[in-house]
PDB file of C-alpha atoms and ligand atoms in Angstrom:
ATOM      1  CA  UNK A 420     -84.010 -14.260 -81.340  1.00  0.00           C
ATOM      2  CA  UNK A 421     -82.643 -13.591 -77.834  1.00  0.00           C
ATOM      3  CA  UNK A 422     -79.680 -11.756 -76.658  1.00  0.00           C
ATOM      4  CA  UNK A 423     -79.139  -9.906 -79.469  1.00  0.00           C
ATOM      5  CA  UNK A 424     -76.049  -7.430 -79.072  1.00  0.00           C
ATOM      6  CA  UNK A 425     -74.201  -4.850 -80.984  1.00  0.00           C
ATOM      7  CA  UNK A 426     -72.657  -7.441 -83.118  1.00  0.00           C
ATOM      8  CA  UNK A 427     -75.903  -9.273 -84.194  1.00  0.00           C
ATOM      9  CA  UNK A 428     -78.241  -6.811 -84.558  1.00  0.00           C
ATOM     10  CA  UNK A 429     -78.196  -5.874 -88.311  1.00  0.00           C
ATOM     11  CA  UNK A 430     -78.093  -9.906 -89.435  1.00  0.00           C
ATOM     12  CA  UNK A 431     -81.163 -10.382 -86.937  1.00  0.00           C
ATOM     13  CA  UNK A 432     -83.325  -8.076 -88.510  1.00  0.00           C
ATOM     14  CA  UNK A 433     -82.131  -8.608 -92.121  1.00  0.00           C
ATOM     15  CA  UNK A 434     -83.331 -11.889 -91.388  1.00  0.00           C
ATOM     16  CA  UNK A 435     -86.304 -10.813 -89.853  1.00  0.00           C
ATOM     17  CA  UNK A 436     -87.658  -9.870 -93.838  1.00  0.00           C
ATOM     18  CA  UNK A 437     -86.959 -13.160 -94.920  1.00  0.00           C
ATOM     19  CA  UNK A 438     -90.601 -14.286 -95.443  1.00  0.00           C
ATOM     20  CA  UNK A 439     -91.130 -11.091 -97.604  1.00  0.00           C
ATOM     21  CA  UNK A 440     -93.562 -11.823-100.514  1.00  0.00           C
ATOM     22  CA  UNK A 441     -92.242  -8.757-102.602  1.00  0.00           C
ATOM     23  CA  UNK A 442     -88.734  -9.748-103.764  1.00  0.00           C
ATOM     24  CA  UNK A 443     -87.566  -5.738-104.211  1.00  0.00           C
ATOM     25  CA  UNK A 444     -89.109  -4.790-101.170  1.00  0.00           C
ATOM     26  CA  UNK A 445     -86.621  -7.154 -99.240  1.00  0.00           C
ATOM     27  CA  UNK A 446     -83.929  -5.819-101.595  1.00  0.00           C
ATOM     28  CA  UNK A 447     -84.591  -2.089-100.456  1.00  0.00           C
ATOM     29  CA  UNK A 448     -85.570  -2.948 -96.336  1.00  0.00           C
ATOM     30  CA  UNK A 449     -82.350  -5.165 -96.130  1.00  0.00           C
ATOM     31  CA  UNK A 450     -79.823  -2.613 -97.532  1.00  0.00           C
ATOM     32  CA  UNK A 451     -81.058   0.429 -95.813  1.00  0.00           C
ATOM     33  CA  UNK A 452     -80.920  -1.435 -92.395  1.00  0.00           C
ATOM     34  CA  UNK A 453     -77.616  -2.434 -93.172  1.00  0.00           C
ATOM     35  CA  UNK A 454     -76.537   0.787 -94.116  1.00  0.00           C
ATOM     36  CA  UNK A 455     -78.134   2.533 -91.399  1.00  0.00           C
ATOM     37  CA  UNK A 456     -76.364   0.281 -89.091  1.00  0.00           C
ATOM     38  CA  UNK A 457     -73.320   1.183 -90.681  1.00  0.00           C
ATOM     39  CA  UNK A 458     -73.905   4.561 -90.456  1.00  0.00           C
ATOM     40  CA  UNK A 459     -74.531   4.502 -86.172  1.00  0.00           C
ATOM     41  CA  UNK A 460     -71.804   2.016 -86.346  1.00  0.00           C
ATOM     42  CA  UNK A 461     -69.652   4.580 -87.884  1.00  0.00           C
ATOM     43  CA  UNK A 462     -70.128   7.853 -85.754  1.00  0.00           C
ATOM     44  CA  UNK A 463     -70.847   5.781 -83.033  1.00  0.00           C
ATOM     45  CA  UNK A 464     -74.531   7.082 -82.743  1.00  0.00           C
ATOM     46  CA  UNK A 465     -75.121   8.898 -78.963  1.00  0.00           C
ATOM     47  CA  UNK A 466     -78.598   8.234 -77.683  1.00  0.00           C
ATOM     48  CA  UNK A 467     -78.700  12.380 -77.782  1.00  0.00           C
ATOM     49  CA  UNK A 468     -77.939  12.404 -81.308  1.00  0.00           C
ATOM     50  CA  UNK A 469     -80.419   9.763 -82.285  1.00  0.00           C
ATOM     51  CA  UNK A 470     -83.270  11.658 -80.412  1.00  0.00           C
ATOM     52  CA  UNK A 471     -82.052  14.934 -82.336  1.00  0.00           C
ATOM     53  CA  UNK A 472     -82.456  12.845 -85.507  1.00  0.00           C
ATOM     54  CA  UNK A 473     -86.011  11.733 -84.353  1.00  0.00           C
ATOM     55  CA  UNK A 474     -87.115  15.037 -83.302  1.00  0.00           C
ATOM     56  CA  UNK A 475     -85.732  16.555 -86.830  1.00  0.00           C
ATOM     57  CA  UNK A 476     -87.556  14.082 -88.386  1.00  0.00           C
ATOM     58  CA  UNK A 477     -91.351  14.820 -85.920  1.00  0.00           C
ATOM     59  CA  UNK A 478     -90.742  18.646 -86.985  1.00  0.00           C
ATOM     60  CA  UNK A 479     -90.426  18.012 -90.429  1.00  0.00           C
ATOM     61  CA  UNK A 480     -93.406  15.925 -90.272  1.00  0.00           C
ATOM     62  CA  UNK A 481     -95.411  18.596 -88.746  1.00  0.00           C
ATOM     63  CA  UNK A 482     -94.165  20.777 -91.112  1.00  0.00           C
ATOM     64  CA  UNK A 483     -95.271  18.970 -94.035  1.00  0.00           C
ATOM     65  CA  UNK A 484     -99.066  19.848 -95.837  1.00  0.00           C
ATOM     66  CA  UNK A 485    -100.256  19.982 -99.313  1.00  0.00           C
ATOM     67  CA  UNK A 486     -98.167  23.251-100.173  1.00  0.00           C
ATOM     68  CA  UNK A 487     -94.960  22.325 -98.240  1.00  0.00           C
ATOM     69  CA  UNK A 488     -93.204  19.533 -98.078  1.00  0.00           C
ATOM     70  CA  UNK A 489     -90.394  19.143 -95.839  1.00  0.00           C
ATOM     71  CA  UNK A 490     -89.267  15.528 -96.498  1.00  0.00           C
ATOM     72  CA  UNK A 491     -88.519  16.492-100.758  1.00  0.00           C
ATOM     73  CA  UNK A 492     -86.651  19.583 -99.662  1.00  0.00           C
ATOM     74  CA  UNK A 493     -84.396  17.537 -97.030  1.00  0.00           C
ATOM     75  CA  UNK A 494     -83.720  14.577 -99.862  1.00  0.00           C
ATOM     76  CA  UNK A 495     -82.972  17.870-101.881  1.00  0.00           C
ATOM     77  CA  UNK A 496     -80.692  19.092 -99.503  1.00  0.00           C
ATOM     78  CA  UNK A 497     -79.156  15.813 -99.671  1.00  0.00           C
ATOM     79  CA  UNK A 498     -78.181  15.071-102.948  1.00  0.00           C
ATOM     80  CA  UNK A 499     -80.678  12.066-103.195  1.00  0.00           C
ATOM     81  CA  UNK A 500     -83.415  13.669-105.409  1.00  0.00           C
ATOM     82  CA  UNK A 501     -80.305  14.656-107.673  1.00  0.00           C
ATOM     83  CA  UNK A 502     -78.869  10.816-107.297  1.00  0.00           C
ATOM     84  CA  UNK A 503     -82.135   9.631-107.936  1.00  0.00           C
ATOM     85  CA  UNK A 504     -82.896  11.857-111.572  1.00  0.00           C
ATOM     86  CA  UNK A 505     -79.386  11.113-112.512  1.00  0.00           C
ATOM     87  CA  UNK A 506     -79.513   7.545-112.124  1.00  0.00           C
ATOM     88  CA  UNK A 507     -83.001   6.984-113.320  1.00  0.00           C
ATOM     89  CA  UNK A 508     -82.626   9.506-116.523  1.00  0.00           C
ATOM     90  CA  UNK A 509     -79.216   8.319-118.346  1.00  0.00           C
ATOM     91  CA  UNK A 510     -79.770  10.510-121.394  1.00  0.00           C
ATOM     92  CA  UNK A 511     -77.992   9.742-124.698  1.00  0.00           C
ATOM     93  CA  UNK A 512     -75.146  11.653-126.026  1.00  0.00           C
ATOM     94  CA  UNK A 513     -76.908  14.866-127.295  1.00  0.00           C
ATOM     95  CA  UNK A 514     -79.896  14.997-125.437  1.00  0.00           C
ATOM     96  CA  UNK A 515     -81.352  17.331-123.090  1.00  0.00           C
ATOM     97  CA  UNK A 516     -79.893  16.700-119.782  1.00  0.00           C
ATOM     98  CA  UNK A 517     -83.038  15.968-116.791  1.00  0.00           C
ATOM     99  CA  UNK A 518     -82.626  17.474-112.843  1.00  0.00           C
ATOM    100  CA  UNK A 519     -84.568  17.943-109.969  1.00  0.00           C
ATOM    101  CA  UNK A 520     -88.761  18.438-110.742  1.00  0.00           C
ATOM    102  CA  UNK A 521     -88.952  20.249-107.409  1.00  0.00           C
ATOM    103  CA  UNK A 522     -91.818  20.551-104.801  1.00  0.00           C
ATOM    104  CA  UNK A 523     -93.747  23.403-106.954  1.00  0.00           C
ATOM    105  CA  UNK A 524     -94.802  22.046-109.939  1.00  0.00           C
ATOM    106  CA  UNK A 525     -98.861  22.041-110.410  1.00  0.00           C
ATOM    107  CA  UNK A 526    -100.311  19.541-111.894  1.00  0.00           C
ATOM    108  CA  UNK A 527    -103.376  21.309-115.048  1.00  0.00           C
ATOM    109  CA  UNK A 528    -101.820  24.559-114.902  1.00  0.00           C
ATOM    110  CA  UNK A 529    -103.882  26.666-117.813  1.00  0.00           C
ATOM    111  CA  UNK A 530    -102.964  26.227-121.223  1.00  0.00           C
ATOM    112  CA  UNK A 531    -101.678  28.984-123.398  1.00  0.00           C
ATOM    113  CA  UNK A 532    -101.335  29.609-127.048  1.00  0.00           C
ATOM    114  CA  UNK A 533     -98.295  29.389-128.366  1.00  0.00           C
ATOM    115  CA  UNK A 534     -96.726  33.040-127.764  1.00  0.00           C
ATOM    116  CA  UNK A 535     -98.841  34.206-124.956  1.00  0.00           C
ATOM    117  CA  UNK A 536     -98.258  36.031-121.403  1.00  0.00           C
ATOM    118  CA  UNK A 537     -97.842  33.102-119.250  1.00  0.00           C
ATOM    119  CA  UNK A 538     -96.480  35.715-116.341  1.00  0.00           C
ATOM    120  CA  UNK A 539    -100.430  36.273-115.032  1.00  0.00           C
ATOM    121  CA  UNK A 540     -99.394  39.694-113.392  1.00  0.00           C
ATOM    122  CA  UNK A 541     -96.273  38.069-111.593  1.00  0.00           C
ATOM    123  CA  UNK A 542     -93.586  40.801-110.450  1.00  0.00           C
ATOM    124  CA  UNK A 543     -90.651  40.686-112.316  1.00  0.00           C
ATOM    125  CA  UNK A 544     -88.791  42.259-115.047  1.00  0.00           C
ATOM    126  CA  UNK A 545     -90.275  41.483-119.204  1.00  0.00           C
ATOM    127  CA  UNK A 546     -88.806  37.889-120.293  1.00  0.00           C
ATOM    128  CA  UNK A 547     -89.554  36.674-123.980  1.00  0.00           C
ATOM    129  CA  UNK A 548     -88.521  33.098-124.250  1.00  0.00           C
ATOM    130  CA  UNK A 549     -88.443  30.670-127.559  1.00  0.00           C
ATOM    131  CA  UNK A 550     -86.952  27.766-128.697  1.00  0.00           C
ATOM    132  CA  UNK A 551     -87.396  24.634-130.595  1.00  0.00           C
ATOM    133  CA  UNK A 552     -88.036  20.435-129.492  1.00  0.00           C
ATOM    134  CA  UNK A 553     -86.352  18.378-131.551  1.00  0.00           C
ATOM    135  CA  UNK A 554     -85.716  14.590-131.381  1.00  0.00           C
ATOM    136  CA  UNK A 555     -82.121  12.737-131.189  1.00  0.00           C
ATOM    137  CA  UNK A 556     -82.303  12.960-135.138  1.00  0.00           C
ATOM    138  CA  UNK A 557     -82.106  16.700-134.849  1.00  0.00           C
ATOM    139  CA  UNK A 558     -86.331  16.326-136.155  1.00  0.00           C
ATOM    140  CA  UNK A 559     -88.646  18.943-134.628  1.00  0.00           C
ATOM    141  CA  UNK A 560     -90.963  17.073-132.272  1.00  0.00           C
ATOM    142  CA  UNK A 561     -94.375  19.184-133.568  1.00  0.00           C
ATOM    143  CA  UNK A 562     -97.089  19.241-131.044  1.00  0.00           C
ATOM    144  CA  UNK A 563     -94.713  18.482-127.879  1.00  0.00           C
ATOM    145  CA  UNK A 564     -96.408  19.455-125.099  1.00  0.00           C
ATOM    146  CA  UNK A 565     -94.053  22.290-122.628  1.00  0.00           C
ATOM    147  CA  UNK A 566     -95.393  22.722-118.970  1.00  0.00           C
ATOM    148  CA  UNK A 567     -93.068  26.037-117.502  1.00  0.00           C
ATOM    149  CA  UNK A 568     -93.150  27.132-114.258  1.00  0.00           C
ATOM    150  CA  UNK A 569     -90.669  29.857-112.353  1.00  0.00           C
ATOM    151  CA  UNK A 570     -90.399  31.854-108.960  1.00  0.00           C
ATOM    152  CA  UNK A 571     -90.915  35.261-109.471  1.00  0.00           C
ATOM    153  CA  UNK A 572     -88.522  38.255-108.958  1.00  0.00           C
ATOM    154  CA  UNK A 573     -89.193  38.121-104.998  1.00  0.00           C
ATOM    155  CA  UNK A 574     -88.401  34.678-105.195  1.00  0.00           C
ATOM    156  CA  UNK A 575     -91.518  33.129-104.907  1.00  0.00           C
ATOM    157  CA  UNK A 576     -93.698  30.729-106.817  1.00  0.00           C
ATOM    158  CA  UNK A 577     -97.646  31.156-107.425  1.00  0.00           C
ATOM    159  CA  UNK A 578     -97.994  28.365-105.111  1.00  0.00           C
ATOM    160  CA  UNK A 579     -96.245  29.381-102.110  1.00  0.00           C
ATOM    161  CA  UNK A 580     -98.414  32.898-101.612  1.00  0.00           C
ATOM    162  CA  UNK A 581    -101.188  31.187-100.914  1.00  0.00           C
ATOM    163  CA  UNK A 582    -104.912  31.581-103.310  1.00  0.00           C
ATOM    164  CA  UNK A 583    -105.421  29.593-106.587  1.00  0.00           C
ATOM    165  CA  UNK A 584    -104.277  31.841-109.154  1.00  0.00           C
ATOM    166  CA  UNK A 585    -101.504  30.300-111.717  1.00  0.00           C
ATOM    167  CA  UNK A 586     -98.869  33.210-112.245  1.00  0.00           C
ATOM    168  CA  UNK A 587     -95.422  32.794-114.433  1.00  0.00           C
ATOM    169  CA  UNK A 588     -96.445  29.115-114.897  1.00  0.00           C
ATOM    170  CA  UNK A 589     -98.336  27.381-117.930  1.00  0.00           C
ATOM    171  CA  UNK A 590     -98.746  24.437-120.147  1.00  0.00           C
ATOM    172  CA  UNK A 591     -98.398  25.073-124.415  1.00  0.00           C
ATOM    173  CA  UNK A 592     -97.660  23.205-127.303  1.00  0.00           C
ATOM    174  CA  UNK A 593     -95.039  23.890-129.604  1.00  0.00           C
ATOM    175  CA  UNK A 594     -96.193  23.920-133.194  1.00  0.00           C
ATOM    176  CA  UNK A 595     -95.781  21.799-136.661  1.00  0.00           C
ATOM    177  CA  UNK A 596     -92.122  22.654-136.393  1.00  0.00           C
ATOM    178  CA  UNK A 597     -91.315  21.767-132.839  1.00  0.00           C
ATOM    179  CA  UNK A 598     -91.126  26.042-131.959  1.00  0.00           C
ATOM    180  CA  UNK A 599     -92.337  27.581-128.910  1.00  0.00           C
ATOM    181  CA  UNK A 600     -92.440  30.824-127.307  1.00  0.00           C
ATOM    182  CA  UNK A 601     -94.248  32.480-124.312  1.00  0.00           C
ATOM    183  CA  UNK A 602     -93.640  35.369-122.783  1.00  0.00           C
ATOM    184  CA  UNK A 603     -93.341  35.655-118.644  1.00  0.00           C
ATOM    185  CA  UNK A 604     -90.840  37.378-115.786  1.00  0.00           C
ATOM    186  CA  UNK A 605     -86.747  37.261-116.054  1.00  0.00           C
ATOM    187  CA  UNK A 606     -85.867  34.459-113.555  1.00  0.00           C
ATOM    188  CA  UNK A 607     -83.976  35.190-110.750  1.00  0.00           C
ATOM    189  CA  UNK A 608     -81.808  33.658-108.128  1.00  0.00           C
ATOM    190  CA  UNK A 609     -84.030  32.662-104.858  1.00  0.00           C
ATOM    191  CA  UNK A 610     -83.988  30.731-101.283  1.00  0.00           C
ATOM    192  CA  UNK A 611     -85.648  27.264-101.126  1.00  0.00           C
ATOM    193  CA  UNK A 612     -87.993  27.292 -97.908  1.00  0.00           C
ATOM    194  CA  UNK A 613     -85.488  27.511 -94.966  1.00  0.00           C
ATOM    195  CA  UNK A 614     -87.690  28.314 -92.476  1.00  0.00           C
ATOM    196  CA  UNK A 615     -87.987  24.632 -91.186  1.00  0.00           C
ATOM    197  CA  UNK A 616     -85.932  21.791 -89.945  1.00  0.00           C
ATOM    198  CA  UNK A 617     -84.284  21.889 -93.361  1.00  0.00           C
ATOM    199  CA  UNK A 618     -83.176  25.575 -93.188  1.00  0.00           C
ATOM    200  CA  UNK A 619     -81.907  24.869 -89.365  1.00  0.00           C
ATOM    201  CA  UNK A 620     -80.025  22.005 -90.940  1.00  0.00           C
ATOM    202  CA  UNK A 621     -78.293  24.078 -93.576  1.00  0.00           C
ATOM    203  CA  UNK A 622     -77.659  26.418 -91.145  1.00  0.00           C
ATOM    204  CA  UNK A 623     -75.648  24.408 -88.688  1.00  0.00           C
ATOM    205  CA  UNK A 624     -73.618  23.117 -91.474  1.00  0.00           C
ATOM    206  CA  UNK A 625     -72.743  26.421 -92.733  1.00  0.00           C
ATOM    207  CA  UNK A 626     -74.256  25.938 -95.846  1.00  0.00           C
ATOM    208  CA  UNK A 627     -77.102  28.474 -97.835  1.00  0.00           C
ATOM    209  CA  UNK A 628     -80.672  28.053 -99.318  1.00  0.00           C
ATOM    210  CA  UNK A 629     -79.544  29.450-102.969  1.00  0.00           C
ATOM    211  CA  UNK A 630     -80.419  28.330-105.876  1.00  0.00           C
ATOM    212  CA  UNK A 631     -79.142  29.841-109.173  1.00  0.00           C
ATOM    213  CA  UNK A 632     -82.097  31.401-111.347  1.00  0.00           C
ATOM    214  CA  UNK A 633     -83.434  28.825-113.693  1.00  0.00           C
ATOM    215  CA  UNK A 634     -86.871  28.381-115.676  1.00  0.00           C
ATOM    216  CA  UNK A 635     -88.621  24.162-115.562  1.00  0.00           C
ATOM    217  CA  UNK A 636     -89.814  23.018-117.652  1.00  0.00           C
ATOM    218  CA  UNK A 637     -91.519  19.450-118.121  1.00  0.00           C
ATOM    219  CA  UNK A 638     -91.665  18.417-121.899  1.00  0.00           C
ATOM    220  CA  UNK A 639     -93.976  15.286-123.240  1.00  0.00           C
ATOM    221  CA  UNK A 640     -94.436  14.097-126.690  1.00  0.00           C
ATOM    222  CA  UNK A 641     -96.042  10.768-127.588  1.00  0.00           C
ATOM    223  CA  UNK A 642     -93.126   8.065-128.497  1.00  0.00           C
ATOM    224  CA  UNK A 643     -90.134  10.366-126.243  1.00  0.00           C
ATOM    225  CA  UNK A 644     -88.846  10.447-122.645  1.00  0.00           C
ATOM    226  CA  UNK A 645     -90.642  12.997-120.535  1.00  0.00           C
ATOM    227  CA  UNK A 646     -87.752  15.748-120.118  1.00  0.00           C
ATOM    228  CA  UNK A 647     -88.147  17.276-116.580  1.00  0.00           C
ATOM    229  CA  UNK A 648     -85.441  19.631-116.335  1.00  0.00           C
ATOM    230  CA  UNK A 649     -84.563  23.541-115.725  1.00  0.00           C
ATOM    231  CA  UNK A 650     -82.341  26.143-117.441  1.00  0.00           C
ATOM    232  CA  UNK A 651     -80.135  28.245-115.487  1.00  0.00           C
ATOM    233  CA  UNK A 652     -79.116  31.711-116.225  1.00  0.00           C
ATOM    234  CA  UNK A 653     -75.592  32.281-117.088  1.00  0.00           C
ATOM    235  CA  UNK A 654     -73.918  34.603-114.605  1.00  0.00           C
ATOM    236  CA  UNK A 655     -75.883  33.713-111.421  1.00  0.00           C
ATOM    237  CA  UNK A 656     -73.548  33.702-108.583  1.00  0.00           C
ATOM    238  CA  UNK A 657     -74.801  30.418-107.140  1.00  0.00           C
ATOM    239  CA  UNK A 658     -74.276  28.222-109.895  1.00  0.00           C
ATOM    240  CA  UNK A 659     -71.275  26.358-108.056  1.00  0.00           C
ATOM    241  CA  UNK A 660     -73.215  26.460-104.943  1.00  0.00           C
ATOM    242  CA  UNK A 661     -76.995  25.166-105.694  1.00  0.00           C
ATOM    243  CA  UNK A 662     -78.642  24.216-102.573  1.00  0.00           C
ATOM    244  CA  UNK A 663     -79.867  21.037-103.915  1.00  0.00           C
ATOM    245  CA  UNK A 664     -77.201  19.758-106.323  1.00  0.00           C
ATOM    246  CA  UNK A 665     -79.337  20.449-109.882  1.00  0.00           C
ATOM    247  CA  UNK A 666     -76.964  22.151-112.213  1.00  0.00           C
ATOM    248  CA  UNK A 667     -75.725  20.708-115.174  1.00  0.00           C
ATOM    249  CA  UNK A 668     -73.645  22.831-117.363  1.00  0.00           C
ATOM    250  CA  UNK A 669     -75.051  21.851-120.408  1.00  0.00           C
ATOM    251  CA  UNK A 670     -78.199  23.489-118.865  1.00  0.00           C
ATOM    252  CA  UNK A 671     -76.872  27.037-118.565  1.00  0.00           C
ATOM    253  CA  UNK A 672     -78.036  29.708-121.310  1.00  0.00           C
ATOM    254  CA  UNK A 673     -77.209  33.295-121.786  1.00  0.00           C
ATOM    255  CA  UNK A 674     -80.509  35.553-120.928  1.00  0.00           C
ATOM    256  CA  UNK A 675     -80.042  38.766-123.260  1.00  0.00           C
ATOM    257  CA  UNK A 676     -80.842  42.193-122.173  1.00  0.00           C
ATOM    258  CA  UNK A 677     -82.495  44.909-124.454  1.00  0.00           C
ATOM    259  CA  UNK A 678     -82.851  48.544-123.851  1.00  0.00           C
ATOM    260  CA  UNK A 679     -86.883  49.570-124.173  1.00  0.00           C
ATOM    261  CA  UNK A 680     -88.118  48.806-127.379  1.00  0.00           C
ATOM    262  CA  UNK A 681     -89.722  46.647-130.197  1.00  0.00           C
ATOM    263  CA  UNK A 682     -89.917  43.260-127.889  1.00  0.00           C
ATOM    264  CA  UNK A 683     -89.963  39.902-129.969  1.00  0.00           C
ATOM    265  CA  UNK A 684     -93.584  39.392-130.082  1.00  0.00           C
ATOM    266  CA  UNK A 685     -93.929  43.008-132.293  1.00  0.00           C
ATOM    267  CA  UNK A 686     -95.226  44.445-128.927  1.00  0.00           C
ATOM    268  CA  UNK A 687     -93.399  47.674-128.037  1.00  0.00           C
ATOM    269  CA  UNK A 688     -91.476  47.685-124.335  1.00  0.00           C
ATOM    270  CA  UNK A 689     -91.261  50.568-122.370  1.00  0.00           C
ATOM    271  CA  UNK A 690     -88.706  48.848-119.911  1.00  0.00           C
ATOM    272  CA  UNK A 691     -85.759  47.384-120.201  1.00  0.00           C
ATOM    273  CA  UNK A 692     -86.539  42.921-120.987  1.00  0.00           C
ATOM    274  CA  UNK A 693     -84.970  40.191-121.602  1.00  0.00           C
ATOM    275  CA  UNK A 694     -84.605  37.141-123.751  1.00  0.00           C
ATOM    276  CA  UNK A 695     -83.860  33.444-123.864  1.00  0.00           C
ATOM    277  CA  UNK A 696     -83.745  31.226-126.652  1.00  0.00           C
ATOM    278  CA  UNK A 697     -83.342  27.729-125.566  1.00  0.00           C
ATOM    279  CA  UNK A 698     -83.950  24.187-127.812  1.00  0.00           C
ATOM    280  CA  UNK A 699     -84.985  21.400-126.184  1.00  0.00           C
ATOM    281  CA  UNK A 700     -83.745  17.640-127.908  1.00  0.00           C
ATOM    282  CA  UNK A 701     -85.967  14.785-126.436  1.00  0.00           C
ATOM    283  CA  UNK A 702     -84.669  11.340-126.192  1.00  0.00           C
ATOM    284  CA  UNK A 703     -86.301   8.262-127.706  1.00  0.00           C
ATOM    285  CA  UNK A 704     -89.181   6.460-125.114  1.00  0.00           C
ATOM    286  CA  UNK A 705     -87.243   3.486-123.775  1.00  0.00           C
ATOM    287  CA  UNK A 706     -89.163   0.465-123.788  1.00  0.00           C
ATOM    288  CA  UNK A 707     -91.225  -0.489-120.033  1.00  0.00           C
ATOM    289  CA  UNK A 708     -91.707   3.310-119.091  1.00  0.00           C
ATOM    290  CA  UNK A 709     -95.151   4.425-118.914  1.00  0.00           C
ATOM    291  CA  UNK A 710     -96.903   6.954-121.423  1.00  0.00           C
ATOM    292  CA  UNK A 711     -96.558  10.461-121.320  1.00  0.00           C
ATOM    293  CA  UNK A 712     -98.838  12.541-119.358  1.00  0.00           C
ATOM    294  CA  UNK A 713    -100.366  14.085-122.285  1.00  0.00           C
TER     295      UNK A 713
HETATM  296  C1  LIG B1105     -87.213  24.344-107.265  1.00  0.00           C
HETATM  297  O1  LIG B1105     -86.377  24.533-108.116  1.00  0.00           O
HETATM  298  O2  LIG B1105     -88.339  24.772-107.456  1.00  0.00           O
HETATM  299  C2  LIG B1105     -86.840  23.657-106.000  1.00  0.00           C
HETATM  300  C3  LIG B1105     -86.088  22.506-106.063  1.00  0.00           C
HETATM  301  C4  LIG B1105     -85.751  21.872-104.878  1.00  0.00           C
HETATM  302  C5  LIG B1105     -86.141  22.406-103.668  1.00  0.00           C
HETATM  303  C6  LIG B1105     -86.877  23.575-103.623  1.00  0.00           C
HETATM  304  C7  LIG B1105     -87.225  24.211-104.813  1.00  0.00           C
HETATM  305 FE1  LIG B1106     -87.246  26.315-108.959  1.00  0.00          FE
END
């Protein structure tokens, strides 16, 4: 392995994995170094522009801790977590379409009756939402288990203000007849973290941190896929323009506004709320995938 040039490189270190015990591991190492190689190959890399690249790469590193995490918003920003939930969740004709988890879920948020305030004090305008899980045979799915979790109305989630308390975020279970419904903050529009390497990118691109308004939701039932997907309000103005490539339009819903009054829980509302109703259908577990996280 001497005198390697420009025109040997990529086969000399594609063959440098050759003694590679794990078969996909060679798979994966030997087609991102030849596509990387393309890639320099193709712009004709400068030595500036590769130290930009590793410097990007150092700040979003330093960037990166338990609550922010620089690397998921760039693949994001990217396309590839979209690529990679499209790709890995092919859903059948019918079925709830899956997108982007995000960097904010929690894992053991606190559990909530069926039809409680899952909001927690979070700022934002009254939001009852219901709907029913029901299986590819148009079955309820009783019991499924429905983690939600939203930004409030200054765009923020629970997580990114710092402190442990869980606000407009929770875990229920939808009852004998599939039905759920919670009550929590009107979702609106917000910017993913962009004041990193990841904003700068976006920035010198010309493109924005938007993403439409949308509710997750992560939905388990014994003998189903996991669902991991969002609903978008109908209306937002960056639906055609989502920062990170999530929006499916099966996935958009009409949130209905009411005048003060007799909310949907009984409860009377001395400010104008909203509502959503929203049914979830799960598809059948596919053989190979691991159980649940109930
Ligand atoms: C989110 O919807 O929570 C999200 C998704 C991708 C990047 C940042 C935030
Ligand atoms: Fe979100």
């Amino acid at each position: 392995m001497r005198n390697i040039d420009e025109n040997t490189i990529t086969e000399a270190v594609v063959a440098s994995f050759a003694d590679c015990k794990d078969e996909r591991l060679r798979t994966v190492m030997t087609s991102l170094t030849r596509h990387l190689h393309a890639f320099a190959r193709e712009v004709r890399l400068t030595e500036e522009e590769w130290f930009a690249g590793i410097r990007f790469l150092t700040e979003a590193g330093h960037i990166t801790d338990d609550k922010r995490q620089e690397f998921i918003l760039l693949s994001d920003t990217l396309g590839l977590s979209m690529l990679v939930t499209a790709q890995s969740n092919p859903k059948p004709a019918g079925c709830t379409e899956a997108t982007v988890f995000g960097p904010f879920f929690v894992e053991g948020a606190p559990v909530f009756p069926n039809g409680a305030d899952i909001s927690n004090g979070a700022p934002g305008q009254p939001c009852w939402v219901s709907g029913q899980v029901r299986d590819s045979s148009g079955r309820p799915v009783a019991g499924a288990l429905l983690d939600v979790w939203q930004s409030d109305e200054e765009g923020l989630y629970d997580v990114q203000r710092g402190g442990d308390e869980h606000r407009a975020r929770g875990r229920l279970r939808a009852d004998d007849d599939g039905r759920f419904a919670f009550r929590t903050i009107l979702a609106e529009s917000y910017q993913i973290p962009h004041d990193g390497p990841v904003g700068r990118m976006l920035e010198a691109v010309g493109r924005h941190a938007w993403r439409p308004a949308h509710l997750h939701f992560m939905i388990q039932a014994p003998g189903h896929e996991t669902l991991i997907t969002h609903v978008f309000r109908n209306g937002d103005q960056h639906l055609d323009s989502d920062a990170v490539f999530g929006v499916r339009s099966t996935l958009i819903a009409d949130w209905a506004r009411h005048e003060p009054g007799q909310a949907p829980d009984g409860t009377r509302c001395d400010t104008p709320f909203h509502t959503l109703r929203y049914d979830f259908v799960l598809a059948p577990e596919r053989s190979g995938l691991t159980a649940p996280r109930t």
